[in-house]
PDB file of C-alpha atoms in Angstrom:
ATOM      1  CA  MET P  11     207.162  85.639 252.539  1.00  0.00           C
ATOM      2  CA  GLN P  12     204.009  85.914 254.652  1.00  0.00           C
ATOM      3  CA  ARG P  13     202.278  87.747 251.796  1.00  0.00           C
ATOM      4  CA  LYS P  14     203.190  84.955 249.356  1.00  0.00           C
ATOM      5  CA  LEU P  15     201.914  82.296 251.762  1.00  0.00           C
ATOM      6  CA  LEU P  16     198.665  84.206 252.202  1.00  0.00           C
ATOM      7  CA  LEU P  17     198.220  84.496 248.440  1.00  0.00           C
ATOM      8  CA  ALA P  18     198.866  80.769 247.985  1.00  0.00           C
ATOM      9  CA  ALA P  19     196.289  79.959 250.667  1.00  0.00           C
ATOM     10  CA  LEU P  20     193.697  82.227 249.050  1.00  0.00           C
ATOM     11  CA  VAL P  21     194.311  80.642 245.638  1.00  0.00           C
ATOM     12  CA  ALA P  22     193.918  77.153 247.116  1.00  0.00           C
ATOM     13  CA  LEU P  23     190.666  78.120 248.821  1.00  0.00           C
ATOM     14  CA  ALA P  24     189.332  79.626 245.587  1.00  0.00           C
ATOM     15  CA  VAL P  25     190.166  76.455 243.654  1.00  0.00           C
ATOM     16  CA  LEU P  26     188.615  74.200 246.284  1.00  0.00           C
ATOM     17  CA  GLY P  27     185.536  76.405 246.444  1.00  0.00           C
ATOM     18  CA  GLY P  28     185.113  76.289 242.678  1.00  0.00           C
ATOM     19  CA  CYS P  29     185.439  72.504 242.619  1.00  0.00           C
ATOM     20  CA  ALA P  30     182.913  72.123 245.419  1.00  0.00           C
ATOM     21  CA  GLN P  31     180.310  74.189 243.598  1.00  0.00           C
ATOM     22  CA  ARG P  32     180.689  72.632 240.159  1.00  0.00           C
ATOM     23  CA  ASP P  33     177.694  70.698 238.877  1.00  0.00           C
ATOM     24  CA  PRO P  34     178.840  67.203 237.839  1.00  0.00           C
ATOM     25  CA  ASN P  35     175.872  66.927 235.460  1.00  0.00           C
ATOM     26  CA  LEU P  36     176.710  70.144 233.593  1.00  0.00           C
ATOM     27  CA  LEU P  37     178.587  69.913 230.310  1.00  0.00           C
ATOM     28  CA  VAL P  38     179.742  73.269 228.870  1.00  0.00           C
ATOM     29  CA  ARG P  39     180.637  73.393 225.186  1.00  0.00           C
ATOM     30  CA  ALA P  40     181.571  76.134 222.739  1.00  0.00           C
ATOM     31  CA  LEU P  41     178.670  77.414 220.663  1.00  0.00           C
ATOM     32  CA  SER P  42     180.394  76.104 217.543  1.00  0.00           C
ATOM     33  CA  GLU P  43     180.662  72.531 218.849  1.00  0.00           C
ATOM     34  CA  GLY P  44     178.359  69.667 218.037  1.00  0.00           C
ATOM     35  CA  GLY P  45     175.825  69.120 215.275  1.00  0.00           C
ATOM     36  CA  ARG P  46     172.492  70.667 216.167  1.00  0.00           C
ATOM     37  CA  THR P  47     169.299  70.588 214.164  1.00  0.00           C
ATOM     38  CA  ALA P  48     167.620  73.989 213.868  1.00  0.00           C
ATOM     39  CA  GLY P  49     164.323  74.313 215.716  1.00  0.00           C
ATOM     40  CA  ASP P  50     162.199  76.655 217.778  1.00  0.00           C
ATOM     41  CA  TYR P  51     163.574  78.498 220.789  1.00  0.00           C
ATOM     42  CA  THR P  52     162.704  80.866 223.606  1.00  0.00           C
ATOM     43  CA  LEU P  53     164.794  83.997 224.078  1.00  0.00           C
ATOM     44  CA  SER P  54     165.959  85.849 227.171  1.00  0.00           C
ATOM     45  CA  LEU P  55     167.886  89.084 226.526  1.00  0.00           C
ATOM     46  CA  LYS P  56     169.410  91.112 229.355  1.00  0.00           C
ATOM     47  CA  THR P  57     171.644  94.161 229.364  1.00  0.00           C
ATOM     48  CA  TYR P  58     173.997  95.219 232.152  1.00  0.00           C
ATOM     49  CA  GLU P  59     176.067  98.068 233.519  1.00  0.00           C
ATOM     50  CA  LEU P  60     178.452  98.331 236.471  1.00  0.00           C
ATOM     51  CA  ASP P  61     177.308  99.617 239.827  1.00  0.00           C
ATOM     52  CA  ALA P  62     179.354 101.970 242.012  1.00  0.00           C
ATOM     53  CA  GLU P  63     181.359  99.018 243.362  1.00  0.00           C
ATOM     54  CA  GLY P  64     182.221  97.624 239.927  1.00  0.00           C
ATOM     55  CA  ARG P  65     179.771  94.723 239.924  1.00  0.00           C
ATOM     56  CA  ALA P  66     177.454  93.990 237.013  1.00  0.00           C
ATOM     57  CA  LYS P  67     173.787  94.879 237.469  1.00  0.00           C
ATOM     58  CA  LEU P  68     170.757  94.870 235.187  1.00  0.00           C
ATOM     59  CA  ALA P  69     170.385  97.972 233.045  1.00  0.00           C
ATOM     60  CA  GLY P  70     167.679  99.297 230.779  1.00  0.00           C
ATOM     61  CA  PRO P  71     168.115 100.074 227.061  1.00  0.00           C
ATOM     62  CA  ALA P  72     169.320 103.595 227.836  1.00  0.00           C
ATOM     63  CA  GLY P  73     171.532 102.608 230.750  1.00  0.00           C
ATOM     64  CA  SER P  74     168.913 103.051 233.485  1.00  0.00           C
ATOM     65  CA  SER P  75     168.384 100.416 236.140  1.00  0.00           C
ATOM     66  CA  VAL P  76     164.974  99.279 234.906  1.00  0.00           C
ATOM     67  CA  GLY P  77     165.484  95.935 233.182  1.00  0.00           C
ATOM     68  CA  SER P  78     166.293  94.527 229.766  1.00  0.00           C
ATOM     69  CA  GLU P  79     164.559  92.987 226.717  1.00  0.00           C
ATOM     70  CA  ASP P  80     165.809  95.681 224.318  1.00  0.00           C
ATOM     71  CA  ALA P  81     163.580  95.451 221.218  1.00  0.00           C
ATOM     72  CA  SER P  82     166.281  96.470 218.736  1.00  0.00           C
ATOM     73  CA  LEU P  83     168.805  93.960 220.058  1.00  0.00           C
ATOM     74  CA  ARG P  84     166.138  91.237 220.098  1.00  0.00           C
ATOM     75  CA  GLY P  85     165.548  91.997 216.426  1.00  0.00           C
ATOM     76  CA  PHE P  86     169.197  91.395 215.573  1.00  0.00           C
ATOM     77  CA  ILE P  87     169.085  88.038 217.367  1.00  0.00           C
ATOM     78  CA  THR P  88     165.824  86.804 215.871  1.00  0.00           C
ATOM     79  CA  ARG P  89     166.728  87.839 212.307  1.00  0.00           C
ATOM     80  CA  THR P  90     170.145  86.189 212.524  1.00  0.00           C
ATOM     81  CA  LEU P  91     168.735  82.956 213.941  1.00  0.00           C
ATOM     82  CA  SER P  92     165.820  82.970 211.481  1.00  0.00           C
ATOM     83  CA  ALA P  93     168.312  82.919 208.596  1.00  0.00           C
ATOM     84  CA  LYS P  94     169.716  79.717 210.120  1.00  0.00           C
ATOM     85  CA  GLY P  95     166.309  78.041 210.420  1.00  0.00           C
ATOM     86  CA  TYR P  96     165.566  78.817 214.075  1.00  0.00           C
ATOM     87  CA  THR P  97     162.057  80.028 214.976  1.00  0.00           C
ATOM     88  CA  LEU P  98     161.302  82.203 218.000  1.00  0.00           C
ATOM     89  CA  LYS P  99     158.520  81.055 220.341  1.00  0.00           C
ATOM     90  CA  ALA P 100     156.987  83.648 222.607  1.00  0.00           C
ATOM     91  CA  SER P 101     156.290  81.051 225.306  1.00  0.00           C
ATOM     92  CA  GLY P 102     155.677  77.386 225.904  1.00  0.00           C
ATOM     93  CA  PRO P 103     157.840  74.326 225.257  1.00  0.00           C
ATOM     94  CA  ALA P 104     160.627  74.790 222.719  1.00  0.00           C
ATOM     95  CA  ARG P 105     163.590  72.819 221.462  1.00  0.00           C
ATOM     96  CA  TYR P 106     166.158  75.340 222.745  1.00  0.00           C
ATOM     97  CA  ALA P 107     166.508  78.137 225.274  1.00  0.00           C
ATOM     98  CA  VAL P 108     168.689  81.027 224.118  1.00  0.00           C
ATOM     99  CA  GLU P 109     170.134  83.621 226.495  1.00  0.00           C
ATOM    100  CA  ALA P 110     171.965  86.802 225.485  1.00  0.00           C
ATOM    101  CA  HIS P 111     173.731  88.908 228.116  1.00  0.00           C
ATOM    102  CA  LEU P 112     175.268  92.210 227.005  1.00  0.00           C
ATOM    103  CA  LEU P 113     177.423  94.600 229.017  1.00  0.00           C
ATOM    104  CA  CYS P 114     178.670  98.108 228.244  1.00  0.00           C
ATOM    105  CA  ALA P 115     181.095  99.356 230.895  1.00  0.00           C
ATOM    106  CA  ASP P 116     184.455 100.791 231.797  1.00  0.00           C
ATOM    107  CA  THR P 117     185.934  97.386 232.592  1.00  0.00           C
ATOM    108  CA  ARG P 118     188.914  98.988 234.317  1.00  0.00           C
ATOM    109  CA  LYS P 119     186.463  99.742 237.136  1.00  0.00           C
ATOM    110  CA  ALA P 120     185.012  96.220 237.257  1.00  0.00           C
ATOM    111  CA  SER P 121     185.162  94.111 240.377  1.00  0.00           C
ATOM    112  CA  LEU P 122     187.092  91.133 239.027  1.00  0.00           C
ATOM    113  CA  GLY P 123     187.067  88.777 241.998  1.00  0.00           C
ATOM    114  CA  LEU P 124     189.739  87.326 244.242  1.00  0.00           C
ATOM    115  CA  LEU P 125     192.394  86.941 241.568  1.00  0.00           C
ATOM    116  CA  HIS P 126     191.371  89.977 239.495  1.00  0.00           C
ATOM    117  CA  GLU P 127     190.407  87.730 236.596  1.00  0.00           C
ATOM    118  CA  GLU P 128     186.634  87.244 236.548  1.00  0.00           C
ATOM    119  CA  LEU P 129     183.789  89.481 235.429  1.00  0.00           C
ATOM    120  CA  ARG P 130     180.600  87.605 236.300  1.00  0.00           C
ATOM    121  CA  LEU P 131     176.885  88.107 235.831  1.00  0.00           C
ATOM    122  CA  PRO P 132     174.780  88.590 238.977  1.00  0.00           C
ATOM    123  CA  GLU P 133     173.127  85.313 239.948  1.00  0.00           C
ATOM    124  CA  ALA P 134     169.844  87.039 240.809  1.00  0.00           C
ATOM    125  CA  ALA P 135     169.628  88.542 237.302  1.00  0.00           C
ATOM    126  CA  VAL P 136     170.093  85.179 235.578  1.00  0.00           C
ATOM    127  CA  GLY P 137     167.774  83.189 237.809  1.00  0.00           C
ATOM    128  CA  ALA P 138     167.189  79.459 237.325  1.00  0.00           C
ATOM    129  CA  GLY P 139     170.024  77.677 235.583  1.00  0.00           C
ATOM    130  CA  TYR P 140     172.735  80.066 236.803  1.00  0.00           C
ATOM    131  CA  SER P 141     176.197  78.497 236.834  1.00  0.00           C
ATOM    132  CA  LYS P 142     179.641  79.881 237.631  1.00  0.00           C
ATOM    133  CA  ASP P 143     180.917  77.703 234.788  1.00  0.00           C
ATOM    134  CA  ILE P 144     178.747  79.593 232.273  1.00  0.00           C
ATOM    135  CA  HIS P 145     177.688  83.055 233.336  1.00  0.00           C
ATOM    136  CA  TYR P 146     180.742  85.279 233.026  1.00  0.00           C
ATOM    137  CA  TRP P 147     182.257  87.609 230.414  1.00  0.00           C
ATOM    138  CA  LEU P 148     185.875  87.234 231.542  1.00  0.00           C
ATOM    139  CA  PRO P 149     187.811  85.083 230.908  1.00  0.00           C
ATOM    140  CA  ASP P 150     186.441  84.648 227.403  1.00  0.00           C
ATOM    141  CA  ALA P 151     187.275  82.838 224.140  1.00  0.00           C
ATOM    142  CA  GLY P 152     184.938  79.906 224.876  1.00  0.00           C
ATOM    143  CA  VAL P 153     186.732  78.719 227.984  1.00  0.00           C
ATOM    144  CA  GLY P 154     185.181  75.685 229.623  1.00  0.00           C
ATOM    145  CA  PRO P 155     185.528  74.122 233.084  1.00  0.00           C
ATOM    146  CA  GLY P 156     189.085  73.320 234.081  1.00  0.00           C
ATOM    147  CA  GLN P 157     190.616  75.588 231.449  1.00  0.00           C
ATOM    148  CA  ALA P 158     192.155  79.039 231.707  1.00  0.00           C
ATOM    149  CA  GLY P 159     191.829  81.645 229.005  1.00  0.00           C
ATOM    150  CA  LYS P 160     194.447  84.201 228.042  1.00  0.00           C
ATOM    151  CA  ASP P 161     192.541  86.852 229.997  1.00  0.00           C
ATOM    152  CA  ALA P 162     192.711  84.753 233.132  1.00  0.00           C
ATOM    153  CA  LEU P 163     196.367  83.803 232.731  1.00  0.00           C
ATOM    154  CA  ASP P 164     197.524  87.347 231.953  1.00  0.00           C
ATOM    155  CA  LEU P 165     195.578  88.847 234.823  1.00  0.00           C
ATOM    156  CA  ARG P 166     196.660  86.131 237.269  1.00  0.00           C
ATOM    157  CA  ASP P 167     200.317  86.646 236.358  1.00  0.00           C
ATOM    158  CA  ALA P 168     199.957  90.417 236.714  1.00  0.00           C
ATOM    159  CA  THR P 169     198.231  90.035 240.078  1.00  0.00           C
ATOM    160  CA  GLN P 170     200.921  87.709 241.376  1.00  0.00           C
ATOM    161  CA  ARG P 171     203.624  90.138 240.273  1.00  0.00           C
ATOM    162  CA  ARG P 172     201.844  92.992 242.074  1.00  0.00           C
ATOM    163  CA  PHE P 173     201.474  90.915 245.257  1.00  0.00           C
ATOM    164  CA  SER P 174     205.157  90.018 245.116  1.00  0.00           C
ATOM    165  CA  SER P 175     206.238  93.617 244.596  1.00  0.00           C
ATOM    166  CA  GLY P 176     203.822  95.011 247.171  1.00  0.00           C
ATOM    167  CA  THR P 177     201.766  97.006 244.644  1.00  0.00           C
ATOM    168  CA  PHE P 178     198.089  96.463 244.023  1.00  0.00           C
ATOM    169  CA  ASP P 179     197.213  98.734 241.105  1.00  0.00           C
ATOM    170  CA  ARG P 180     195.286  97.049 238.299  1.00  0.00           C
ATOM    171  CA  ALA P 181     197.313  96.918 235.106  1.00  0.00           C
ATOM    172  CA  SER P 182     195.665  97.040 231.690  1.00  0.00           C
ATOM    173  CA  GLN P 183     195.880  93.581 230.136  1.00  0.00           C
ATOM    174  CA  ALA P 184     195.260  92.372 226.620  1.00  0.00           C
ATOM    175  CA  ASN P 185     191.803  90.931 226.023  1.00  0.00           C
ATOM    176  CA  TYR P 186     191.812  87.653 224.140  1.00  0.00           C
ATOM    177  CA  GLY P 187     188.559  88.462 222.358  1.00  0.00           C
ATOM    178  CA  GLY P 188     188.894  92.150 221.502  1.00  0.00           C
ATOM    179  CA  ALA P 189     190.416  95.395 222.740  1.00  0.00           C
ATOM    180  CA  PRO P 190     192.657  95.649 225.828  1.00  0.00           C
ATOM    181  CA  LEU P 191     190.820  95.201 229.108  1.00  0.00           C
ATOM    182  CA  GLY P 192     189.481  98.605 230.093  1.00  0.00           C
ATOM    183  CA  GLY P 193     190.398 100.334 226.852  1.00  0.00           C
ATOM    184  CA  LYS P 194     193.431 102.304 225.789  1.00  0.00           C
ATOM    185  CA  ASP P 195     194.361 105.982 225.869  1.00  0.00           C
ATOM    186  CA  ASN P 196     191.281 107.955 227.004  1.00  0.00           C
ATOM    187  CA  THR P 197     188.668 105.567 225.638  1.00  0.00           C
ATOM    188  CA  HIS P 198     187.461 103.230 228.364  1.00  0.00           C
ATOM    189  CA  CYS P 199     183.956 101.988 227.497  1.00  0.00           C
ATOM    190  CA  GLN P 200     183.803  98.490 226.064  1.00  0.00           C
ATOM    191  CA  GLY P 201     181.070  95.982 225.243  1.00  0.00           C
ATOM    192  CA  ARG P 202     180.939  92.313 226.245  1.00  0.00           C
ATOM    193  CA  VAL P 203     178.622  89.646 224.824  1.00  0.00           C
ATOM    194  CA  LEU P 204     177.640  86.263 226.277  1.00  0.00           C
ATOM    195  CA  VAL P 205     175.285  83.935 224.363  1.00  0.00           C
ATOM    196  CA  THR P 206     174.111  80.540 225.592  1.00  0.00           C
ATOM    197  CA  LEU P 207     172.044  77.889 223.824  1.00  0.00           C
ATOM    198  CA  THR P 208     170.565  75.073 225.906  1.00  0.00           C
ATOM    199  CA  PRO P 209     168.820  72.069 224.318  1.00  0.00           C
ATOM    200  CA  LEU P 210     165.557  71.428 226.168  1.00  0.00           C
ATOM    201  CA  THR P 211     164.784  67.990 224.738  1.00  0.00           C
ATOM    202  CA  PRO P 212     165.487  64.995 227.000  1.00  0.00           C
ATOM    203  CA  SER P 213     169.106  63.872 226.914  1.00  0.00           C
ATOM    204  CA  GLU P 214     170.089  60.282 226.153  1.00  0.00           C
ATOM    205  CA  SER P 215     172.800  60.644 228.805  1.00  0.00           C
ATOM    206  CA  GLY P 216     170.254  60.996 231.622  1.00  0.00           C
ATOM    207  CA  PRO P 217     170.442  64.009 233.952  1.00  0.00           C
ATOM    208  CA  GLN P 218     173.344  65.640 232.138  1.00  0.00           C
ATOM    209  CA  ARG P 219     172.641  69.216 231.018  1.00  0.00           C
ATOM    210  CA  VAL P 220     174.553  70.479 227.981  1.00  0.00           C
ATOM    211  CA  VAL P 221     174.959  74.233 227.429  1.00  0.00           C
ATOM    212  CA  PHE P 222     176.638  75.757 224.361  1.00  0.00           C
ATOM    213  CA  VAL P 223     178.359  79.082 225.066  1.00  0.00           C
ATOM    214  CA  GLY P 224     179.741  81.884 222.918  1.00  0.00           C
ATOM    215  CA  ARG P 225     181.498  85.097 224.030  1.00  0.00           C
ATOM    216  CA  GLY P 226     182.713  88.227 222.313  1.00  0.00           C
ATOM    217  CA  ALA P 227     184.122  91.673 223.040  1.00  0.00           C
ATOM    218  CA  THR P 228     183.871  94.947 221.171  1.00  0.00           C
ATOM    219  CA  ASP P 229     186.712  97.296 220.411  1.00  0.00           C
ATOM    220  CA  ASP P 230     186.856 100.460 222.489  1.00  0.00           C
ATOM    221  CA  CYS P 231     183.715 102.603 222.382  1.00  0.00           C
ATOM    222  CA  PRO P 232     183.522 106.390 222.846  1.00  0.00           C
ATOM    223  CA  ASP P 233     184.523 107.623 226.302  1.00  0.00           C
ATOM    224  CA  VAL P 234     181.207 108.500 227.972  1.00  0.00           C
ATOM    225  CA  PRO P 235     180.702 108.700 231.755  1.00  0.00           C
ATOM    226  CA  GLU P 236     179.052 105.560 233.191  1.00  0.00           C
ATOM    227  CA  CYS P 237     179.144 103.906 229.718  1.00  0.00           C
ATOM    228  CA  PRO P 238     175.377 103.699 228.988  1.00  0.00           C
ATOM    229  CA  LEU P 239     174.358 100.934 226.594  1.00  0.00           C
ATOM    230  CA  GLY P 240     173.955 103.355 223.694  1.00  0.00           C
ATOM    231  CA  THR P 241     177.682 104.085 223.861  1.00  0.00           C
ATOM    232  CA  CYS P 242     178.498 100.610 222.579  1.00  0.00           C
ATOM    233  CA  ARG P 243     175.190  99.763 220.878  1.00  0.00           C
ATOM    234  CA  THR P 244     176.457  99.578 217.284  1.00  0.00           C
ATOM    235  CA  ALA P 245     179.552  97.615 218.293  1.00  0.00           C
ATOM    236  CA  LEU P 246     177.514  95.252 220.491  1.00  0.00           C
ATOM    237  CA  GLU P 247     175.076  94.605 217.647  1.00  0.00           C
ATOM    238  CA  ARG P 248     177.965  93.727 215.336  1.00  0.00           C
ATOM    239  CA  VAL P 249     179.645  91.379 217.828  1.00  0.00           C
ATOM    240  CA  LEU P 250     176.324  89.764 218.773  1.00  0.00           C
ATOM    241  CA  VAL P 251     175.558  88.989 215.132  1.00  0.00           C
ATOM    242  CA  ASP P 252     179.119  87.752 214.547  1.00  0.00           C
ATOM    243  CA  VAL P 253     178.878  85.349 217.501  1.00  0.00           C
ATOM    244  CA  LEU P 254     175.595  83.909 216.227  1.00  0.00           C
ATOM    245  CA  GLU P 255     176.567  83.764 212.555  1.00  0.00           C
ATOM    246  CA  ASN P 256     180.023  82.275 213.022  1.00  0.00           C
ATOM    247  CA  ALA P 257     179.272  79.846 215.831  1.00  0.00           C
ATOM    248  CA  LEU P 258     175.901  78.336 214.931  1.00  0.00           C
TER     249      LEU P 258
END
């Protein structure tokens, strides 16, 4: 009984904390929502891996901890958006800001937060404009504020069952947007994609900031220790293009 009361208190604190931090001027929409006129854009591309504690950190093109801006992946983004009438600007004012955040990891080893349901980007890696309502890979399927995706619901239910039974092992749960969380059999590497598009022109609604978000997940990738980006590169390219082609 005490364990159940403790869990309920932790859940309540997490909910209250999330409400307290939410930006009332932020409106999160699926990438497919709303009519947008094509225009120029700036692009930020970052790739990630998991550190020894299961948290996402910036990774280089080959899985090293040196940064991002992978030229090949940038090419897939710019070519896909060019076909839709969007023009990349190297710098300066633009109509949109586009972010792409790609992860290759053994997600079974990810640190998923208090309720074992969230896989978030590091705030320091995102920088200005970071929001807990936007910058995460799990739950996915275009979930917005106040909604729970299948990932979140499945993992929450599993966590509650493990608390009730006194066990704390992390079960493999179905991923709403792709393969099971953490893979199946002996294949554990998996790719995750997050794309955001933010209009930079003044809004008629005043200070409100609208951000359009798309997410995707690859099927299982080959089982390689530490899951360097190259392990899931082809699958990530395919999902990245699919997100941009089908949502914009």
